[in-house]
Coordinates of C-alpha atoms in Angstrom, one line a residue:
Chain O
X8 CA 0.4 14.9 -36.2
X9 CA 3.8 16.4 -35.6
X10 CA 4.1 19.1 -38.2
X11 CA 5.7 22.1 -36.7
X12 CA 3.1 24.6 -38.1
X13 CA 0.4 23.5 -35.6
X14 CA 0.7 24.5 -32.0
X15 CA 0.1 22.0 -29.2
X16 CA -0.6 24.2 -26.2
X17 CA -2.9 21.5 -25.1
X18 CA -1.7 17.9 -25.4
X19 CA -2.8 15.9 -28.4
X20 CA -3.5 12.3 -27.3
X21 CA -4.1 9.9 -30.1
X22 CA -4.2 6.2 -30.7
X23 CA -1.8 5.0 -33.4
X24 CA -3.8 3.6 -36.3
X25 CA -1.4 0.7 -37.0
X26 CA 0.3 -0.5 -33.8
X27 CA -0.9 -0.6 -30.2
X28 CA 0.7 2.7 -29.2
X29 CA -0.5 6.1 -27.9
X30 CA 1.0 9.3 -29.2
X31 CA 1.1 12.5 -27.1
X32 CA 2.3 15.7 -28.6
X33 CA 2.7 18.9 -26.5
X34 CA 4.6 22.2 -27.0
X35 CA 6.3 24.0 -24.2
X36 CA 7.9 27.4 -23.7
X37 CA 11.2 25.7 -23.0
X38 CA 14.5 24.6 -24.6
X39 CA 15.1 20.9 -25.2
X40 CA 17.6 20.9 -22.4
X41 CA 15.0 22.3 -20.0
X42 CA 12.5 19.6 -21.0
X43 CA 15.2 16.9 -20.6
X44 CA 15.9 18.2 -17.1
X45 CA 12.2 18.3 -16.2
X46 CA 12.0 14.6 -17.1
X47 CA 15.2 13.5 -15.5
X48 CA 15.6 15.6 -12.3
X49 CA 13.6 13.7 -9.7
X50 CA 12.8 16.8 -7.6
X51 CA 11.4 18.6 -10.6
X52 CA 9.7 15.6 -12.1
X53 CA 7.8 14.9 -8.8
X54 CA 6.5 18.5 -8.8
X55 CA 4.7 18.3 -12.1
X56 CA 3.9 14.7 -13.0
X57 CA 0.3 13.4 -12.6
X58 CA -3.1 14.8 -11.8
X59 CA -3.9 17.8 -9.6
X60 CA -4.5 16.7 -6.0
X61 CA -1.9 14.0 -6.0
X62 CA 1.5 14.0 -4.3
X63 CA 4.3 12.2 -6.0
X64 CA 7.2 10.6 -3.9
X65 CA 10.3 9.3 -5.6
X66 CA 11.3 5.9 -4.3
X67 CA 14.4 5.5 -6.4
X68 CA 15.6 7.3 -9.5
X69 CA 18.7 6.9 -11.7
X70 CA 17.9 8.8 -14.9
X71 CA 20.9 7.5 -16.9
X72 CA 21.0 4.9 -19.7
X73 CA 20.7 1.6 -17.9
X74 CA 19.3 3.2 -14.7
X75 CA 15.9 2.6 -13.2
X76 CA 13.1 4.4 -11.4
X77 CA 10.1 4.0 -9.1
X78 CA 7.6 6.5 -7.7
X79 CA 4.3 6.5 -5.8
X80 CA 1.4 8.9 -6.0
X81 CA -1.1 9.5 -3.2
X82 CA -4.3 11.4 -3.3
X83 CA -4.6 14.4 -1.0
X84 CA -3.0 13.6 2.4
X85 CA -3.1 9.9 1.7
X86 CA -5.9 9.2 4.2
X87 CA -8.2 7.8 1.6
X88 CA -5.8 5.0 0.9
X89 CA -5.5 5.9 -2.8
X90 CA -1.8 5.1 -3.5
X91 CA -0.4 4.2 -6.9
X92 CA 3.0 2.8 -7.7
X93 CA 4.9 3.1 -11.0
X94 CA 8.3 1.7 -12.0
X95 CA 10.5 1.0 -14.9
X96 CA 14.0 1.2 -16.3
X97 CA 15.8 3.8 -18.5
X98 CA 16.8 2.1 -21.8
X99 CA 18.4 5.4 -23.0
X100 CA 18.7 8.9 -21.8
X101 CA 20.3 11.4 -24.2
X102 CA 19.9 15.1 -25.1
X103 CA 16.9 14.7 -27.4
X104 CA 15.4 11.4 -26.4
X105 CA 14.4 9.2 -23.4
X106 CA 13.4 5.6 -23.9
X107 CA 12.1 3.8 -20.8
X108 CA 9.8 1.1 -19.7
X109 CA 6.7 1.8 -17.7
X110 CA 4.6 -0.4 -15.4
X111 CA 1.7 0.6 -13.2
X112 CA 2.0 -1.7 -10.2
X113 CA -1.8 -2.2 -10.0
X114 CA -1.3 -4.3 -13.2
X115 CA 2.2 -5.7 -12.6
X116 CA 2.6 -7.7 -15.7
X117 CA 1.6 -4.8 -18.0
X118 CA 4.7 -3.1 -19.5
X119 CA 4.7 -0.2 -22.0
X120 CA 7.8 1.0 -23.9
X121 CA 7.9 4.8 -23.8
X122 CA 9.9 7.0 -26.2
X123 CA 10.1 10.7 -25.5
X124 CA 11.6 13.0 -28.1
X125 CA 12.3 16.7 -27.7
X126 CA 12.3 18.7 -30.9
X127 CA 13.5 22.3 -30.9
X128 CA 10.9 24.5 -32.7
X129 CA 13.3 27.3 -33.0
X130 CA 11.4 30.1 -31.3
X131 CA 12.2 29.3 -27.7
X132 CA 9.7 26.5 -27.8
X133 CA 10.2 22.7 -27.8
X134 CA 7.8 20.0 -28.9
X135 CA 7.5 16.8 -26.8
X136 CA 6.4 13.7 -28.6
X137 CA 5.8 10.8 -26.3
X138 CA 5.0 7.3 -27.7
X139 CA 3.7 4.6 -25.4
X140 CA 3.9 1.2 -27.1
X141 CA 1.7 -1.4 -25.4
X142 CA 1.7 -5.2 -26.0
X143 CA -2.0 -5.3 -27.1
X144 CA -4.7 -3.1 -28.6
X145 CA -7.0 -4.1 -25.7
X146 CA -4.4 -2.9 -23.2
X147 CA -3.8 0.3 -25.2
X148 CA -7.5 1.1 -25.5
X149 CA -8.1 0.4 -21.8
X150 CA -5.4 2.9 -21.0
X151 CA -7.0 5.5 -23.3
X152 CA -10.4 4.9 -21.6
X153 CA -8.9 5.2 -18.1
X154 CA -9.0 8.9 -17.8
X155 CA -5.3 9.3 -18.5
X156 CA -5.8 12.6 -20.3
X157 CA -6.6 14.2 -16.9
X158 CA -3.2 13.2 -15.6
X159 CA -1.4 14.2 -18.8
X160 CA -3.1 17.7 -19.1
X161 CA -2.8 18.5 -15.3
X162 CA 0.8 17.4 -15.3
X163 CA 1.8 19.5 -18.3
X164 CA -0.1 22.5 -16.9
X165 CA 2.0 22.2 -13.7
X166 CA 5.2 22.0 -15.9
X167 CA 4.1 25.1 -17.8
X168 CA 3.9 26.9 -14.4
X169 CA 7.3 25.7 -13.3
X170 CA 8.8 26.9 -16.6
X171 CA 7.0 30.3 -16.4
X172 CA 8.4 30.8 -12.9
X173 CA 12.0 30.1 -14.0
X174 CA 12.2 26.9 -11.8
X175 CA 13.5 24.7 -14.6
X176 CA 17.1 25.5 -15.5
X177 CA 19.0 23.7 -18.3
X178 CA 21.4 21.9 -16.0
X179 CA 21.4 20.6 -12.4
X180 CA 24.1 23.1 -11.3
X181 CA 22.2 26.2 -12.4
Chain J
X22 CA 1.1 -21.9 -30.6
X23 CA 1.7 -22.7 -26.9
X24 CA -0.4 -25.7 -26.2
X25 CA 1.6 -28.1 -24.1
X26 CA 0.8 -31.2 -26.2
X27 CA 3.1 -30.1 -29.0
X28 CA 6.8 -30.5 -28.6
X29 CA 9.1 -27.6 -29.7
X30 CA 12.4 -29.4 -29.9
X31 CA 13.1 -26.9 -32.7
X32 CA 12.2 -23.3 -32.2
X33 CA 8.9 -22.0 -33.6
X34 CA 9.4 -18.5 -34.8
X35 CA 6.2 -16.7 -35.8
X36 CA 5.1 -13.2 -36.6
X37 CA 2.2 -12.1 -34.4
X38 CA -0.9 -11.6 -36.6
X39 CA -2.1 -8.4 -34.8
X40 CA 0.8 -6.5 -33.2
X41 CA 4.4 -6.0 -34.5
X42 CA 5.8 -8.8 -32.4
X43 CA 7.8 -12.0 -33.0
X44 CA 6.9 -15.1 -30.9
X45 CA 9.5 -17.8 -30.3
X46 CA 8.6 -21.0 -28.6
X47 CA 11.1 -23.7 -27.6
X48 CA 11.1 -26.6 -25.2
X49 CA 14.2 -27.6 -23.2
X50 CA 15.1 -30.6 -21.0
X51 CA 15.5 -28.3 -18.0
X52 CA 13.7 -26.9 -15.1
X53 CA 12.4 -23.3 -15.1
X54 CA 15.2 -22.5 -12.6
X55 CA 17.8 -23.8 -15.0
X56 CA 16.4 -21.8 -17.9
X57 CA 16.3 -18.7 -15.7
X58 CA 19.9 -19.2 -14.8
X59 CA 20.9 -19.8 -18.4
X60 CA 19.5 -16.4 -19.2
X61 CA 20.8 -14.5 -16.2
X62 CA 24.3 -15.9 -15.4
X63 CA 26.6 -13.9 -17.7
X64 CA 29.2 -16.8 -18.1
X65 CA 26.5 -19.3 -19.1
X66 CA 24.6 -16.8 -21.3
X67 CA 27.8 -15.9 -23.2
X68 CA 28.5 -19.6 -23.9
X69 CA 25.2 -20.3 -25.7
X70 CA 23.7 -17.1 -27.2
X71 CA 24.0 -16.4 -30.9
X72 CA 25.1 -18.2 -34.1
X73 CA 27.8 -20.9 -34.3
X74 CA 31.2 -19.3 -35.0
X75 CA 30.7 -16.2 -33.0
X76 CA 32.3 -15.4 -29.6
X77 CA 30.2 -13.4 -27.2
X78 CA 31.9 -11.1 -24.6
X79 CA 29.9 -9.5 -21.8
X80 CA 30.6 -5.8 -21.4
X81 CA 28.4 -5.3 -18.4
X82 CA 25.6 -7.4 -16.9
X83 CA 23.3 -6.9 -13.9
X84 CA 20.5 -9.4 -14.3
X85 CA 18.2 -7.9 -11.7
X86 CA 15.0 -5.9 -11.9
X87 CA 16.3 -2.4 -12.8
X88 CA 19.7 -3.6 -14.0
X89 CA 21.2 -3.3 -17.4
X90 CA 23.4 -5.3 -19.8
X91 CA 25.6 -5.1 -22.9
X92 CA 27.5 -7.7 -24.9
X93 CA 29.4 -7.9 -28.1
X94 CA 29.8 -10.7 -30.6
X95 CA 32.7 -11.2 -32.9
X96 CA 33.0 -13.7 -35.8
X97 CA 35.8 -16.2 -35.5
X98 CA 38.9 -14.7 -34.2
X99 CA 37.6 -11.2 -34.9
X100 CA 40.1 -10.6 -37.7
X101 CA 37.3 -10.0 -40.3
X102 CA 36.1 -7.0 -38.3
X103 CA 32.6 -8.4 -37.9
X104 CA 31.6 -7.2 -34.4
X105 CA 28.1 -6.6 -33.2
X106 CA 27.0 -4.8 -30.0
X107 CA 23.8 -5.3 -28.2
X108 CA 22.4 -3.6 -25.1
X109 CA 19.4 -3.1 -23.0
X110 CA 17.9 -2.9 -19.5
X111 CA 16.2 -5.5 -17.3
X112 CA 12.7 -4.2 -16.6
X113 CA 11.9 -7.3 -14.5
X114 CA 13.7 -10.5 -13.5
X115 CA 11.7 -13.1 -11.6
X116 CA 11.4 -16.9 -11.3
X117 CA 9.2 -17.4 -14.3
X118 CA 9.7 -14.2 -16.4
X119 CA 12.2 -11.8 -17.7
X120 CA 11.2 -8.5 -19.3
X121 CA 14.0 -6.5 -21.0
X122 CA 14.7 -4.0 -23.7
X123 CA 16.9 -4.9 -26.6
X124 CA 18.9 -2.7 -29.1
X125 CA 21.3 -3.8 -31.8
X126 CA 23.8 -1.0 -31.8
X127 CA 24.0 -1.1 -35.6
X128 CA 20.5 0.5 -35.5
X129 CA 20.8 2.5 -32.3
X130 CA 17.3 4.0 -32.3
X131 CA 15.6 0.7 -32.7
X132 CA 14.3 -0.8 -29.4
X133 CA 12.4 -4.0 -28.8
X134 CA 10.6 -5.0 -25.6
X135 CA 11.3 -8.7 -24.9
X136 CA 9.3 -10.8 -22.6
X137 CA 10.6 -14.3 -21.8
X138 CA 8.4 -16.7 -19.8
X139 CA 9.3 -20.1 -18.5
X140 CA 6.5 -22.7 -18.2
X141 CA 7.1 -26.0 -16.4
X142 CA 5.8 -28.8 -18.6
X143 CA 5.8 -31.2 -15.7
X144 CA 8.0 -33.9 -17.2
X145 CA 11.4 -32.4 -16.5
X146 CA 10.9 -30.1 -19.5
X147 CA 10.3 -26.3 -19.6
X148 CA 8.8 -24.3 -22.4
X149 CA 10.4 -20.9 -23.2
X150 CA 8.1 -18.3 -24.8
X151 CA 9.9 -15.2 -26.0
X152 CA 8.0 -12.3 -27.4
X153 CA 9.8 -9.4 -29.0
X154 CA 7.6 -6.4 -29.5
X155 CA 8.9 -3.9 -32.1
X156 CA 7.6 -0.4 -32.7
X157 CA 6.6 -1.0 -36.4
X158 CA 5.6 -3.9 -38.6
X159 CA 8.4 -2.8 -41.1
X160 CA 11.0 -3.2 -38.3
X161 CA 9.5 -6.5 -37.2
X162 CA 9.5 -7.9 -40.7
X163 CA 13.0 -6.7 -41.5
X164 CA 14.2 -8.5 -38.3
X165 CA 12.4 -11.7 -39.4
X166 CA 14.1 -11.5 -42.9
X167 CA 17.5 -10.9 -41.3
X168 CA 18.4 -14.5 -40.8
X169 CA 17.6 -14.3 -37.1
X170 CA 16.5 -18.0 -37.1
X171 CA 20.1 -19.1 -37.5
X172 CA 21.2 -17.3 -34.4
X173 CA 18.1 -18.5 -32.5
X174 CA 18.4 -22.2 -33.5
X175 CA 22.2 -22.3 -33.1
X176 CA 22.0 -20.7 -29.7
X177 CA 19.4 -23.0 -28.4
X178 CA 21.3 -26.1 -29.7
X179 CA 24.3 -24.9 -27.7
X180 CA 22.1 -24.5 -24.7
X181 CA 20.8 -28.0 -25.2
X182 CA 24.4 -29.2 -25.1
X183 CA 25.2 -27.3 -21.9
X184 CA 22.1 -28.8 -20.3
X185 CA 22.9 -32.3 -21.5
X186 CA 26.4 -32.0 -20.0
X187 CA 25.1 -30.9 -16.6
X188 CA 26.7 -27.4 -16.9
X189 CA 23.5 -25.5 -16.0
X190 CA 22.7 -25.8 -12.3
X191 CA 19.6 -24.3 -10.8
X192 CA 21.5 -21.7 -8.7
X193 CA 24.8 -20.0 -9.0
X194 CA 26.3 -21.7 -5.9
X195 CA 25.7 -25.3 -7.1

């Protein structure tokens, strides 16, 4: 799944055969430092995460080891009442890896453990591998059936655009 | 495993048959509020957690939803150099449930997702159910073979003593 000879210009989304996890693999025209910043800078993150047509608002965000986060997403101008809340804590934030918990507040007792790794492919590209570990196969499979691929693919396409437009620098000061 | 007719005066430690998790079930002569405090008050927690003969020192501790924690344990007076570090973040802390991440720093990329629930048994006793979800069966089974039951049983026996001596009040002010 994660050999570096393939090219994941579209996200690969696969169920783990052994444990109740989902694997997402996606390549970006970015350095690992840019991908780290795209996942840790709240302004940038809110501009690309989630499906087209939704607006993300950060409630709180402390992307450091031991920090925590929460954001909400509304559809369109919010007048249809579709609002979704998400929250978790950052177990670890380091150069090549983010480990965090993830709860969709519509199912407040459900918790996934997410591990993101950034692998430099050596040609100005970086591979993101995201693993979401759920506590049951039923929960994992419901998540896979939920239409999550729309949010994943839309979000990463928006991130491609931000990268192409030079919006994502490697550090907050740049 | 968690029927309320059985009595878990010794901890039951079992591998989940389906997912890479460990289940621990243990009854205490305590209210849910006392068990919550025993797991969230750093002074109390450091007095009971872990095997006999080790001294636990809290490095940092913020037992609230979105907080984080770290402690170290040394054997005896520390002169044998056996020191172990543990850290994680609190995904959720509420009356009947704690969800947190857990890493032993000797294996810094290993992360477990721990869910503790406190169930009132109605006779002045409370059942603790702890689930540790690991990211692989190999990791889970290595943890089970590590001698963890000594730490679990020693720790809970120390907590029994604290409860019997009236040391664990239901709130920090009492």
